[in-house]
Structures are given as C-alpha cells and as structure tokens.
Amino acid sequence: MRETIDKAYAWFSAAMAVLLLAGTLIVILLATASFLRETAAVVMASGTGVTYEDLQQLFALLLGAIIALELAHSVHLMVKGSKGYEQVRVVLMIGILAVVRKLIVMEIDQVSGLLIFGLSAAVLALGCAFAMLLWVDWTRTSSEKG
C-alpha cells in the first residue's frame, strides 16, 4: 500500500512540475517581450540620452526575466528528479537576484534605513550561503580528483 501511495505521489508531483514548467515558460516569454518592448521604446524616445529612471526600469524588467528563467530551471530540475545540491544552488541564486532587483528598483530617498539594513543583511546571508555551497562543491571535486 505504501509503495502505491509513493508511486502515485511521485507521478502527481511530476505532473504538477510539468504544468508549473509550462506556466513558467509563458511567464518568461511575457517578461522577455516586456523587456524588449520597453528597450525599444527607450531607444526610440531617448535620442541622445537615457534617464536614470529608464535604466532603472530596464534593469527591473531584465532581472524579472532572469529570475523567471532561474525559477524555470529549478522546476526543470524537479521534473528531472534532481534533488539536493543543484536545487539549493538555484534557489540561492533566485534569492540573490530578487534582492538585487529590489535594490535596483527602490527609490533610495523614499525607504527607511532599516529596510536598507535588512536587504543588506539578506544579501550578506545569501552570499555566504552561496559561498559555502561553492566551497562544498570545490572540496567534493578536489577529493574526487585527489
């Protein structure tokens, strides 16, 4: 009985992951189209100069598309059945990109110092976790070669 439940859950999980992947691909296409449309509008309208607000908007759209792409990669790993190290790395990368996107998009004069401190702490924590993951990968690779 337990084996049947495990197989049913594995099938259900894989089917949902495929549906999530399809939805994520649509989001990636929409985010990319939005970025390209905004880039074309800025190029056509700017003539000689691009404002800081235009660049801020372009980077926000670009990072949104990249985050969606990383999320699709994470769901793809789930569909393949990969677990552990690879998924942790992708989730950390998504977190880093999301915080960086927030830092780029926010208006510095309209936020509190506490929010900036919190985002800085998040960047530091995510960066340290990512560095530890790279160190683990490096030591594993070194011991396999050694």
XYZ file of C-alpha atoms in Angstrom:
146
model
C 0.000 0.000 0.000
C 2.763 2.419 0.943
C 4.586 1.729 -2.323
C 1.417 2.519 -4.290
C 0.984 5.810 -2.435
C 4.641 6.711 -3.047
C 4.304 5.971 -6.769
C 1.057 7.948 -7.005
C 2.639 10.908 -5.241
C 5.724 10.750 -7.472
C 3.501 10.745 -10.570
C 1.367 13.606 -9.204
C 4.453 15.625 -8.277
C 5.989 15.139 -11.730
C 2.724 16.078 -13.470
C 2.367 19.258 -11.395
C 6.010 20.147 -12.045
C 5.425 19.836 -15.804
C 2.386 22.131 -15.545
C 4.387 24.616 -13.463
C 7.191 24.497 -16.011
C 4.755 25.256 -18.843
C 3.337 28.190 -16.886
C 6.805 29.453 -16.052
C 7.787 29.326 -19.719
C 4.824 31.564 -20.542
C 5.907 33.996 -17.807
C 9.457 34.021 -19.232
C 8.140 34.817 -22.707
C 5.965 37.629 -21.344
C 8.809 39.059 -19.229
C 11.225 38.929 -22.161
C 8.706 40.543 -24.511
C 8.052 43.280 -21.953
C 11.788 43.928 -21.560
C 12.343 44.054 -25.322
C 9.313 46.303 -25.866
C 10.488 48.728 -23.148
C 14.045 48.679 -24.524
C 12.780 49.543 -27.994
C 10.614 52.344 -26.571
C 13.560 53.812 -24.650
C 15.839 53.629 -27.691
C 13.241 55.266 -29.946
C 12.313 58.002 -27.459
C 15.672 58.843 -25.933
C 17.583 60.123 -28.931
C 20.874 61.022 -27.291
C 20.373 60.321 -23.603
C 18.792 57.754 -21.358
C 17.488 58.803 -17.967
C 18.256 57.031 -14.724
C 14.570 56.102 -14.393
C 14.644 54.465 -17.841
C 17.703 52.408 -16.908
C 16.141 51.503 -13.579
C 13.002 50.265 -15.345
C 15.016 48.309 -17.934
C 17.113 46.590 -15.268
C 13.980 45.760 -13.264
C 12.412 44.110 -16.315
C 15.645 42.317 -17.233
C 16.150 40.937 -13.730
C 12.490 39.890 -13.610
C 13.015 37.848 -16.776
C 16.236 36.337 -15.391
C 14.513 35.417 -12.113
C 11.714 33.731 -14.071
C 14.315 31.835 -16.104
C 16.093 30.653 -12.938
C 12.755 29.600 -11.482
C 12.037 27.589 -14.632
C 15.452 25.950 -14.224
C 14.528 24.982 -10.666
C 11.207 23.492 -11.804
C 13.023 21.682 -14.637
C 15.349 20.103 -12.072
C 12.267 18.995 -10.149
C 10.781 17.427 -13.311
C 14.056 15.564 -13.931
C 14.004 14.308 -10.365
C 17.155 16.147 -9.320
C 17.230 16.935 -5.648
C 19.631 18.498 -3.218
C 22.698 20.452 -4.225
C 21.569 21.735 -7.619
C 18.191 22.912 -6.373
C 19.702 24.652 -3.348
C 22.122 26.488 -5.639
C 19.299 27.625 -7.930
C 17.118 28.751 -5.010
C 20.010 30.763 -3.549
C 20.638 32.360 -6.937
C 16.950 33.293 -7.238
C 17.109 34.868 -3.775
C 20.221 36.875 -4.627
C 18.701 38.086 -7.897
C 15.437 39.047 -6.181
C 17.207 41.135 -3.538
C 19.439 42.793 -6.136
C 16.347 43.587 -8.218
C 14.725 45.175 -5.159
C 17.851 47.263 -4.523
C 17.865 48.496 -8.118
C 14.145 49.288 -8.268
C 13.684 51.048 -4.930
C 13.948 54.791 -4.609
C 16.683 55.255 -2.017
C 15.288 58.544 -0.705
C 11.857 57.011 -0.070
C 12.847 53.993 2.048
C 13.918 53.676 5.651
C 17.410 52.856 6.769
C 16.020 49.765 8.461
C 14.828 48.364 5.109
C 18.225 49.005 3.536
C 19.896 47.338 6.527
C 17.569 44.334 6.184
C 18.255 43.987 2.466
C 21.985 44.276 3.142
C 21.746 41.509 5.731
C 19.817 39.361 3.238
C 22.481 39.900 0.559
C 25.222 39.019 3.046
C 23.421 35.881 4.271
C 22.585 34.665 0.758
C 26.124 35.417 -0.428
C 27.647 33.495 2.491
C 25.345 30.535 1.884
C 26.221 30.572 -1.820
C 29.953 30.791 -1.000
C 29.631 27.815 1.362
C 27.875 25.867 -1.368
C 30.693 26.679 -3.796
C 33.248 25.621 -1.164
C 31.448 22.293 -0.652
C 31.396 21.759 -4.412
C 35.094 22.640 -4.676
C 36.080 20.264 -1.844
C 33.984 17.465 -3.357
C 35.575 17.995 -6.761
C 39.069 18.163 -5.232
C 38.585 14.962 -3.229
C 37.278 13.108 -6.296
C 40.329 14.157 -8.326
C 42.763 13.619 -5.451
